[in-house]
Amino acid sequence: MRDYYRAAAAMTLIALFATVYTAVQDNPAAQPQTEQPPDDGKTAPAAPPREPTVTVLDHRDVQGILGKEVRGAADENMGRIADVIVDRSGQARAAVIDFGGFLGVGSRKIAVAWDALRFLPDAKKGEHIALELTRDQVRAAPEFKEDKPVVVLRASGSLESLPFP
């Protein structure tokens, strides 16, 4: 008999929670509001959340660059873009190029300054990514390694160290 009363109590609680949940969903004013700090006149009122906007990009005007081939100043193959490094504000600072080697064997990653890359239209291949550095300059650059300070090769051939978080 005791199990019967427990089951009845459990069913009653479930029905009560379902009723409250339904009432809250049907009446948005009944939903709990986050507590706002008192207005002392020094802080600006919080702006209401904005609706997201949509931008449509034409597939002929944009493309992904990861894995794309990079050509050097003398039109030699410099490797493929393996990653893009951005700063805290979201600005692209460097591209990581998988340089050298054959079929991924013997290659190493080099970080080159974003402004050393040129995205040029090519009638045969679509977008052409050119690097304003020679093969010897890239070969002499230090290797990019995860979790280490990033040393970036600039278009002039000089090196720049990016801050490490």
Short mmCIF file of N, CA and C in Angstrom, two decimals:
data_model
loop_
_atom_site.label_atom_id
_atom_site.label_comp_id
_atom_site.label_asym_id
_atom_site.label_seq_id
_atom_site.Cartn_x
_atom_site.Cartn_y
_atom_site.Cartn_z
N MET A 1 0.81 -1.17 0.00
CA MET A 1 0.00 0.00 0.00
C MET A 1 0.88 1.26 0.00
N ARG A 2 2.01 1.15 0.69
CA ARG A 2 2.93 2.28 0.77
C ARG A 2 3.44 2.64 -0.63
N ASP A 3 3.74 1.64 -1.48
CA ASP A 3 4.21 1.89 -2.84
C ASP A 3 3.15 2.62 -3.67
N TYR A 4 1.87 2.30 -3.39
CA TYR A 4 0.77 2.95 -4.10
C TYR A 4 0.77 4.45 -3.81
N TYR A 5 0.97 4.85 -2.55
CA TYR A 5 0.98 6.27 -2.17
C TYR A 5 2.20 6.98 -2.76
N ARG A 6 3.33 6.31 -2.79
CA ARG A 6 4.54 6.91 -3.39
C ARG A 6 4.32 7.16 -4.88
N ALA A 7 3.76 6.18 -5.58
CA ALA A 7 3.50 6.33 -7.00
C ALA A 7 2.51 7.47 -7.26
N ALA A 8 1.48 7.56 -6.44
CA ALA A 8 0.48 8.62 -6.59
C ALA A 8 1.13 9.99 -6.35
N ALA A 9 1.99 10.10 -5.35
CA ALA A 9 2.68 11.36 -5.06
C ALA A 9 3.60 11.75 -6.22
N ALA A 10 4.30 10.78 -6.76
CA ALA A 10 5.20 11.05 -7.89
C ALA A 10 4.41 11.52 -9.10
N MET A 11 3.29 10.89 -9.38
CA MET A 11 2.45 11.28 -10.52
C MET A 11 1.90 12.70 -10.32
N THR A 12 1.53 13.03 -9.09
CA THR A 12 1.01 14.36 -8.79
C THR A 12 2.09 15.42 -9.03
N LEU A 13 3.31 15.15 -8.58
CA LEU A 13 4.42 16.10 -8.79
C LEU A 13 4.72 16.28 -10.27
N ILE A 14 4.71 15.20 -11.02
CA ILE A 14 4.98 15.29 -12.46
C ILE A 14 3.90 16.13 -13.13
N ALA A 15 2.65 15.91 -12.78
CA ALA A 15 1.56 16.68 -13.36
C ALA A 15 1.68 18.16 -13.00
N LEU A 16 2.08 18.45 -11.76
CA LEU A 16 2.24 19.84 -11.32
C LEU A 16 3.35 20.53 -12.10
N PHE A 17 4.50 19.85 -12.24
CA PHE A 17 5.62 20.43 -13.00
C PHE A 17 5.23 20.65 -14.46
N ALA A 18 4.51 19.72 -15.06
CA ALA A 18 4.07 19.86 -16.45
C ALA A 18 3.14 21.06 -16.59
N THR A 19 2.25 21.27 -15.65
CA THR A 19 1.33 22.39 -15.68
C THR A 19 2.07 23.72 -15.58
N VAL A 20 3.02 23.80 -14.65
CA VAL A 20 3.80 25.04 -14.48
C VAL A 20 4.63 25.31 -15.73
N TYR A 21 5.25 24.28 -16.28
CA TYR A 21 6.07 24.45 -17.48
C TYR A 21 5.23 24.97 -18.64
N THR A 22 4.06 24.39 -18.84
CA THR A 22 3.16 24.82 -19.91
C THR A 22 2.71 26.26 -19.70
N ALA A 23 2.41 26.63 -18.48
CA ALA A 23 1.97 28.00 -18.19
C ALA A 23 3.08 29.00 -18.48
N VAL A 24 4.30 28.67 -18.15
CA VAL A 24 5.42 29.57 -18.41
C VAL A 24 5.66 29.70 -19.90
N GLN A 25 5.56 28.62 -20.65
CA GLN A 25 5.76 28.68 -22.09
C GLN A 25 4.68 29.49 -22.78
N ASP A 26 3.46 29.41 -22.29
CA ASP A 26 2.34 30.13 -22.90
C ASP A 26 2.32 31.60 -22.51
N ASN A 27 2.96 31.98 -21.39
CA ASN A 27 2.93 33.34 -20.90
C ASN A 27 4.36 33.84 -20.70
N PRO A 28 4.96 34.46 -21.71
CA PRO A 28 6.35 34.91 -21.58
C PRO A 28 6.56 35.89 -20.44
N ALA A 29 5.55 36.65 -20.06
CA ALA A 29 5.71 37.59 -18.96
C ALA A 29 5.96 36.88 -17.64
N ALA A 30 5.56 35.61 -17.56
CA ALA A 30 5.74 34.86 -16.33
C ALA A 30 7.13 34.27 -16.22
N GLN A 31 7.91 34.35 -17.29
CA GLN A 31 9.26 33.79 -17.25
C GLN A 31 10.14 34.65 -16.37
N PRO A 32 11.07 34.03 -15.65
CA PRO A 32 11.93 34.82 -14.76
C PRO A 32 12.82 35.76 -15.56
N GLN A 33 12.99 36.95 -15.05
CA GLN A 33 13.85 37.94 -15.67
C GLN A 33 15.18 37.98 -14.93
N THR A 34 16.25 38.27 -15.67
CA THR A 34 17.55 38.40 -15.01
C THR A 34 17.55 39.69 -14.22
N GLU A 35 18.16 39.66 -13.08
CA GLU A 35 18.18 40.82 -12.21
C GLU A 35 19.17 41.84 -12.75
N GLN A 36 18.71 43.06 -12.92
CA GLN A 36 19.54 44.14 -13.42
C GLN A 36 20.17 44.86 -12.23
N PRO A 37 21.43 45.29 -12.36
CA PRO A 37 22.02 46.06 -11.27
C PRO A 37 21.32 47.40 -11.15
N PRO A 38 21.31 47.96 -9.96
CA PRO A 38 20.63 49.25 -9.79
C PRO A 38 21.26 50.31 -10.67
N ASP A 39 20.42 51.18 -11.23
CA ASP A 39 20.89 52.23 -12.12
C ASP A 39 21.39 53.39 -11.28
N ASP A 40 22.71 53.58 -11.29
CA ASP A 40 23.29 54.68 -10.51
C ASP A 40 23.55 55.91 -11.37
N GLY A 41 23.08 55.87 -12.63
CA GLY A 41 23.27 57.01 -13.52
C GLY A 41 24.60 56.98 -14.24
N LYS A 42 25.49 56.08 -13.86
CA LYS A 42 26.82 56.03 -14.47
C LYS A 42 26.89 55.02 -15.60
N THR A 43 26.01 54.05 -15.61
CA THR A 43 26.07 53.03 -16.64
C THR A 43 24.96 53.25 -17.65
N ALA A 44 25.24 52.94 -18.90
CA ALA A 44 24.25 53.08 -19.96
C ALA A 44 23.27 51.92 -19.87
N PRO A 45 22.03 52.16 -20.19
CA PRO A 45 21.06 51.06 -20.16
C PRO A 45 21.44 50.01 -21.19
N ALA A 46 21.19 48.76 -20.85
CA ALA A 46 21.53 47.67 -21.75
C ALA A 46 20.64 47.73 -22.98
N ALA A 47 21.26 47.56 -24.13
CA ALA A 47 20.50 47.57 -25.37
C ALA A 47 19.80 46.23 -25.54
N PRO A 48 18.62 46.25 -26.11
CA PRO A 48 17.94 44.98 -26.33
C PRO A 48 18.73 44.15 -27.34
N PRO A 49 18.64 42.83 -27.26
CA PRO A 49 19.40 42.00 -28.20
C PRO A 49 18.94 42.27 -29.63
N ARG A 50 19.92 42.33 -30.53
CA ARG A 50 19.61 42.59 -31.93
C ARG A 50 19.34 41.29 -32.66
N GLU A 51 18.50 41.38 -33.66
CA GLU A 51 18.23 40.22 -34.50
C GLU A 51 19.44 40.01 -35.42
N PRO A 52 19.79 38.76 -35.70
CA PRO A 52 20.93 38.54 -36.60
C PRO A 52 20.59 39.00 -38.01
N THR A 53 21.61 39.44 -38.72
CA THR A 53 21.43 39.86 -40.11
C THR A 53 22.04 38.81 -41.02
N VAL A 54 21.69 38.88 -42.27
CA VAL A 54 22.16 37.91 -43.25
C VAL A 54 22.85 38.65 -44.38
N THR A 55 24.00 38.14 -44.81
CA THR A 55 24.71 38.66 -45.97
C THR A 55 24.86 37.53 -46.97
N VAL A 56 24.50 37.78 -48.20
CA VAL A 56 24.64 36.78 -49.25
C VAL A 56 25.89 37.10 -50.04
N LEU A 57 26.81 36.14 -50.12
CA LEU A 57 28.06 36.31 -50.85
C LEU A 57 28.00 35.50 -52.13
N ASP A 58 28.36 36.11 -53.22
CA ASP A 58 28.37 35.43 -54.51
C ASP A 58 29.54 34.44 -54.54
N HIS A 59 29.28 33.23 -54.94
CA HIS A 59 30.33 32.20 -54.94
C HIS A 59 31.49 32.56 -55.87
N ARG A 60 31.27 33.47 -56.81
CA ARG A 60 32.36 33.89 -57.70
C ARG A 60 33.26 34.93 -57.05
N ASP A 61 32.77 35.57 -55.98
CA ASP A 61 33.53 36.63 -55.32
C ASP A 61 34.31 36.15 -54.10
N VAL A 62 33.98 34.98 -53.58
CA VAL A 62 34.63 34.49 -52.37
C VAL A 62 35.02 33.02 -52.55
N GLN A 63 35.96 32.59 -51.73
CA GLN A 63 36.33 31.19 -51.71
C GLN A 63 37.13 30.90 -50.45
N GLY A 64 37.13 29.65 -50.04
CA GLY A 64 37.97 29.23 -48.93
C GLY A 64 39.41 29.12 -49.40
N ILE A 65 40.34 29.32 -48.48
CA ILE A 65 41.74 29.29 -48.91
C ILE A 65 42.54 28.14 -48.30
N LEU A 66 41.98 27.47 -47.28
CA LEU A 66 42.72 26.36 -46.69
C LEU A 66 42.95 25.28 -47.73
N GLY A 67 44.20 24.84 -47.83
CA GLY A 67 44.56 23.81 -48.80
C GLY A 67 44.90 24.35 -50.17
N LYS A 68 44.73 25.65 -50.40
CA LYS A 68 45.03 26.23 -51.71
C LYS A 68 46.53 26.36 -51.91
N GLU A 69 46.95 26.17 -53.15
CA GLU A 69 48.36 26.28 -53.51
C GLU A 69 48.80 27.73 -53.50
N VAL A 70 50.02 27.97 -53.01
CA VAL A 70 50.62 29.31 -52.99
C VAL A 70 51.80 29.29 -53.94
N ARG A 71 51.86 30.31 -54.81
CA ARG A 71 52.94 30.42 -55.79
C ARG A 71 53.86 31.57 -55.39
N GLY A 72 55.16 31.38 -55.56
CA GLY A 72 56.14 32.39 -55.19
C GLY A 72 56.32 33.46 -56.24
N ALA A 73 57.27 34.38 -55.97
CA ALA A 73 57.52 35.51 -56.86
C ALA A 73 57.95 35.05 -58.25
N ALA A 74 58.67 33.92 -58.34
CA ALA A 74 59.12 33.40 -59.64
C ALA A 74 58.16 32.31 -60.14
N ASP A 75 56.93 32.31 -59.65
CA ASP A 75 55.87 31.37 -60.01
C ASP A 75 56.21 29.92 -59.64
N GLU A 76 57.05 29.74 -58.61
CA GLU A 76 57.32 28.37 -58.14
C GLU A 76 56.33 27.99 -57.05
N ASN A 77 56.07 26.72 -56.91
CA ASN A 77 55.14 26.23 -55.89
C ASN A 77 55.78 26.39 -54.53
N MET A 78 55.12 27.15 -53.66
CA MET A 78 55.64 27.41 -52.31
C MET A 78 54.98 26.54 -51.26
N GLY A 79 53.96 25.78 -51.63
CA GLY A 79 53.26 24.93 -50.69
C GLY A 79 51.77 25.24 -50.69
N ARG A 80 51.11 24.83 -49.62
CA ARG A 80 49.67 25.02 -49.50
C ARG A 80 49.35 25.70 -48.17
N ILE A 81 48.28 26.48 -48.16
CA ILE A 81 47.87 27.15 -46.92
C ILE A 81 47.27 26.10 -45.99
N ALA A 82 47.87 25.99 -44.79
CA ALA A 82 47.43 25.01 -43.81
C ALA A 82 46.57 25.63 -42.72
N ASP A 83 46.76 26.94 -42.44
CA ASP A 83 46.02 27.58 -41.37
C ASP A 83 46.11 29.09 -41.54
N VAL A 84 45.24 29.80 -40.85
CA VAL A 84 45.27 31.27 -40.83
C VAL A 84 45.33 31.67 -39.36
N ILE A 85 46.24 32.58 -39.04
CA ILE A 85 46.41 33.06 -37.67
C ILE A 85 45.74 34.42 -37.55
N VAL A 86 44.84 34.55 -36.58
CA VAL A 86 44.15 35.82 -36.34
C VAL A 86 44.48 36.32 -34.95
N ASP A 87 44.43 37.65 -34.79
CA ASP A 87 44.66 38.22 -33.47
C ASP A 87 43.36 38.24 -32.68
N ARG A 88 43.39 38.78 -31.48
CA ARG A 88 42.21 38.76 -30.60
C ARG A 88 41.04 39.55 -31.17
N SER A 89 41.31 40.51 -32.06
CA SER A 89 40.22 41.29 -32.65
C SER A 89 39.65 40.62 -33.89
N GLY A 90 40.23 39.49 -34.31
CA GLY A 90 39.73 38.76 -35.46
C GLY A 90 40.40 39.12 -36.78
N GLN A 91 41.41 39.99 -36.72
CA GLN A 91 42.12 40.38 -37.94
C GLN A 91 43.13 39.29 -38.33
N ALA A 92 43.15 38.93 -39.60
CA ALA A 92 44.13 37.95 -40.09
C ALA A 92 45.52 38.57 -40.00
N ARG A 93 46.42 37.88 -39.33
CA ARG A 93 47.79 38.38 -39.17
C ARG A 93 48.80 37.60 -40.01
N ALA A 94 48.56 36.30 -40.17
CA ALA A 94 49.52 35.47 -40.89
C ALA A 94 48.82 34.25 -41.47
N ALA A 95 49.47 33.66 -42.46
CA ALA A 95 49.01 32.38 -43.02
C ALA A 95 50.11 31.37 -42.74
N VAL A 96 49.72 30.16 -42.38
CA VAL A 96 50.69 29.09 -42.17
C VAL A 96 50.72 28.28 -43.46
N ILE A 97 51.91 28.20 -44.05
CA ILE A 97 52.09 27.48 -45.31
C ILE A 97 52.84 26.20 -45.04
N ASP A 98 52.31 25.09 -45.54
CA ASP A 98 52.98 23.80 -45.48
C ASP A 98 53.98 23.81 -46.64
N PHE A 99 55.24 24.04 -46.33
CA PHE A 99 56.27 24.32 -47.32
C PHE A 99 57.23 23.15 -47.50
N GLY A 100 57.62 22.90 -48.73
CA GLY A 100 58.64 21.89 -49.03
C GLY A 100 58.10 20.48 -48.96
N GLY A 101 59.00 19.54 -49.09
CA GLY A 101 58.62 18.14 -49.00
C GLY A 101 57.94 17.65 -50.26
N PHE A 102 57.57 16.38 -50.23
CA PHE A 102 56.89 15.76 -51.35
C PHE A 102 55.78 14.89 -50.80
N LEU A 103 54.56 15.18 -51.20
CA LEU A 103 53.38 14.46 -50.71
C LEU A 103 53.30 14.46 -49.18
N GLY A 104 53.66 15.59 -48.58
CA GLY A 104 53.56 15.72 -47.12
C GLY A 104 54.75 15.19 -46.35
N VAL A 105 55.69 14.54 -47.02
CA VAL A 105 56.88 14.00 -46.34
C VAL A 105 58.00 15.02 -46.45
N GLY A 106 58.60 15.36 -45.31
CA GLY A 106 59.70 16.32 -45.30
C GLY A 106 59.27 17.76 -45.34
N SER A 107 57.98 18.03 -45.22
CA SER A 107 57.53 19.41 -45.25
C SER A 107 57.59 20.01 -43.85
N ARG A 108 57.55 21.33 -43.80
CA ARG A 108 57.48 22.02 -42.52
C ARG A 108 56.58 23.23 -42.70
N LYS A 109 56.06 23.71 -41.60
CA LYS A 109 55.11 24.82 -41.66
C LYS A 109 55.84 26.13 -41.36
N ILE A 110 55.52 27.14 -42.15
CA ILE A 110 56.10 28.47 -42.04
C ILE A 110 54.97 29.48 -41.92
N ALA A 111 55.09 30.44 -41.00
CA ALA A 111 54.11 31.52 -40.88
C ALA A 111 54.59 32.72 -41.68
N VAL A 112 53.75 33.17 -42.62
CA VAL A 112 54.08 34.34 -43.43
C VAL A 112 53.04 35.42 -43.16
N ALA A 113 53.47 36.66 -43.20
CA ALA A 113 52.57 37.79 -42.93
C ALA A 113 51.41 37.79 -43.92
N TRP A 114 50.23 38.12 -43.43
CA TRP A 114 49.04 38.14 -44.27
C TRP A 114 49.20 39.12 -45.43
N ASP A 115 49.87 40.26 -45.17
CA ASP A 115 50.04 41.25 -46.24
C ASP A 115 51.09 40.85 -47.27
N ALA A 116 51.75 39.70 -47.08
CA ALA A 116 52.69 39.18 -48.08
C ALA A 116 51.96 38.33 -49.12
N LEU A 117 50.69 38.06 -48.88
CA LEU A 117 49.89 37.28 -49.82
C LEU A 117 49.10 38.20 -50.74
N ARG A 118 48.97 37.78 -51.98
CA ARG A 118 48.15 38.51 -52.96
C ARG A 118 47.16 37.53 -53.56
N PHE A 119 45.90 37.92 -53.58
CA PHE A 119 44.84 37.09 -54.13
C PHE A 119 44.50 37.66 -55.51
N LEU A 120 45.06 37.02 -56.52
CA LEU A 120 44.95 37.53 -57.88
C LEU A 120 44.01 36.68 -58.71
N PRO A 121 43.20 37.33 -59.56
CA PRO A 121 42.33 36.55 -60.45
C PRO A 121 43.17 35.85 -61.52
N ASP A 122 42.83 34.62 -61.79
CA ASP A 122 43.50 33.84 -62.82
C ASP A 122 42.42 33.21 -63.68
N ALA A 123 42.42 33.52 -64.96
CA ALA A 123 41.35 33.06 -65.85
C ALA A 123 41.27 31.54 -65.90
N LYS A 124 42.39 30.85 -65.76
CA LYS A 124 42.39 29.39 -65.88
C LYS A 124 42.03 28.70 -64.57
N LYS A 125 42.52 29.22 -63.44
CA LYS A 125 42.39 28.54 -62.16
C LYS A 125 41.45 29.23 -61.19
N GLY A 126 40.84 30.33 -61.60
CA GLY A 126 40.01 31.08 -60.66
C GLY A 126 40.90 32.02 -59.86
N GLU A 127 40.95 31.83 -58.56
CA GLU A 127 41.77 32.67 -57.67
C GLU A 127 43.18 32.11 -57.59
N HIS A 128 44.15 32.98 -57.70
CA HIS A 128 45.55 32.58 -57.61
C HIS A 128 46.15 33.25 -56.38
N ILE A 129 46.79 32.49 -55.51
CA ILE A 129 47.40 33.06 -54.30
C ILE A 129 48.90 33.17 -54.54
N ALA A 130 49.39 34.40 -54.52
CA ALA A 130 50.80 34.67 -54.76
C ALA A 130 51.45 35.13 -53.46
N LEU A 131 52.69 34.75 -53.28
CA LEU A 131 53.47 35.13 -52.10
C LEU A 131 54.62 36.01 -52.55
N GLU A 132 54.78 37.17 -51.92
CA GLU A 132 55.82 38.11 -52.31
C GLU A 132 57.16 37.78 -51.64
N LEU A 133 57.52 36.52 -51.65
CA LEU A 133 58.79 36.06 -51.08
C LEU A 133 59.41 35.04 -52.02
N THR A 134 60.73 34.92 -51.93
CA THR A 134 61.40 33.91 -52.74
C THR A 134 61.44 32.58 -51.98
N ARG A 135 61.73 31.54 -52.71
CA ARG A 135 61.83 30.20 -52.10
C ARG A 135 62.95 30.18 -51.06
N ASP A 136 64.06 30.86 -51.32
CA ASP A 136 65.18 30.89 -50.36
C ASP A 136 64.79 31.62 -49.08
N GLN A 137 64.02 32.71 -49.20
CA GLN A 137 63.58 33.43 -48.00
C GLN A 137 62.68 32.55 -47.13
N VAL A 138 61.77 31.84 -47.77
CA VAL A 138 60.86 30.97 -47.02
C VAL A 138 61.62 29.79 -46.43
N ARG A 139 62.57 29.24 -47.18
CA ARG A 139 63.36 28.11 -46.68
C ARG A 139 64.15 28.48 -45.43
N ALA A 140 64.60 29.74 -45.33
CA ALA A 140 65.41 30.18 -44.19
C ALA A 140 64.57 30.57 -42.97
N ALA A 141 63.27 30.66 -43.13
CA ALA A 141 62.40 31.08 -42.03
C ALA A 141 62.29 30.00 -40.97
N PRO A 142 62.11 30.40 -39.70
CA PRO A 142 61.92 29.40 -38.64
C PRO A 142 60.60 28.66 -38.81
N GLU A 143 60.55 27.44 -38.33
CA GLU A 143 59.36 26.60 -38.46
C GLU A 143 58.27 27.05 -37.50
N PHE A 144 57.04 27.00 -37.96
CA PHE A 144 55.87 27.29 -37.13
C PHE A 144 55.55 26.04 -36.32
N LYS A 145 55.38 26.21 -35.00
CA LYS A 145 55.00 25.09 -34.13
C LYS A 145 53.87 25.54 -33.23
N GLU A 146 52.88 24.64 -33.08
CA GLU A 146 51.75 24.92 -32.20
C GLU A 146 52.26 25.17 -30.78
N ASP A 147 51.58 26.03 -30.04
CA ASP A 147 51.87 26.31 -28.63
C ASP A 147 53.25 26.92 -28.41
N LYS A 148 53.82 27.52 -29.44
CA LYS A 148 55.10 28.23 -29.32
C LYS A 148 54.89 29.65 -29.85
N PRO A 149 55.73 30.61 -29.45
CA PRO A 149 55.60 31.95 -30.02
C PRO A 149 55.68 31.89 -31.54
N VAL A 150 54.85 32.67 -32.20
CA VAL A 150 54.77 32.65 -33.66
C VAL A 150 55.74 33.68 -34.23
N VAL A 151 56.67 33.21 -35.07
CA VAL A 151 57.59 34.09 -35.77
C VAL A 151 57.11 34.15 -37.21
N VAL A 152 56.77 35.37 -37.66
CA VAL A 152 56.15 35.57 -38.97
C VAL A 152 57.15 36.18 -39.92
N LEU A 153 57.24 35.61 -41.12
CA LEU A 153 58.10 36.13 -42.18
C LEU A 153 57.33 37.21 -42.92
N ARG A 154 57.90 38.43 -42.96
CA ARG A 154 57.23 39.56 -43.60
C ARG A 154 57.61 39.62 -45.08
N ALA A 155 56.89 40.42 -45.85
CA ALA A 155 57.12 40.52 -47.30
C ALA A 155 58.53 41.00 -47.61
N SER A 156 59.11 41.79 -46.74
CA SER A 156 60.47 42.29 -46.98
C SER A 156 61.52 41.22 -46.68
N GLY A 157 61.09 40.09 -46.11
CA GLY A 157 62.03 39.04 -45.74
C GLY A 157 62.42 39.12 -44.27
N SER A 158 61.95 40.18 -43.58
CA SER A 158 62.27 40.32 -42.16
C SER A 158 61.33 39.45 -41.33
N LEU A 159 61.72 39.22 -40.08
CA LEU A 159 60.92 38.39 -39.18
C LEU A 159 60.23 39.28 -38.16
N GLU A 160 59.02 38.88 -37.75
CA GLU A 160 58.24 39.59 -36.74
C GLU A 160 57.72 38.55 -35.77
N SER A 161 57.83 38.83 -34.49
CA SER A 161 57.31 37.92 -33.47
C SER A 161 55.95 38.40 -33.02
N LEU A 162 54.94 37.52 -33.12
CA LEU A 162 53.60 37.86 -32.65
C LEU A 162 53.51 37.56 -31.18
N PRO A 163 52.72 38.33 -30.42
CA PRO A 163 52.58 38.06 -28.98
C PRO A 163 52.00 36.67 -28.75
N PHE A 164 52.50 36.03 -27.74
CA PHE A 164 52.05 34.68 -27.39
C PHE A 164 51.16 34.79 -26.18
N PRO A 165 49.91 34.26 -26.28
CA PRO A 165 49.00 34.41 -25.13
C PRO A 165 49.46 33.62 -23.93
#
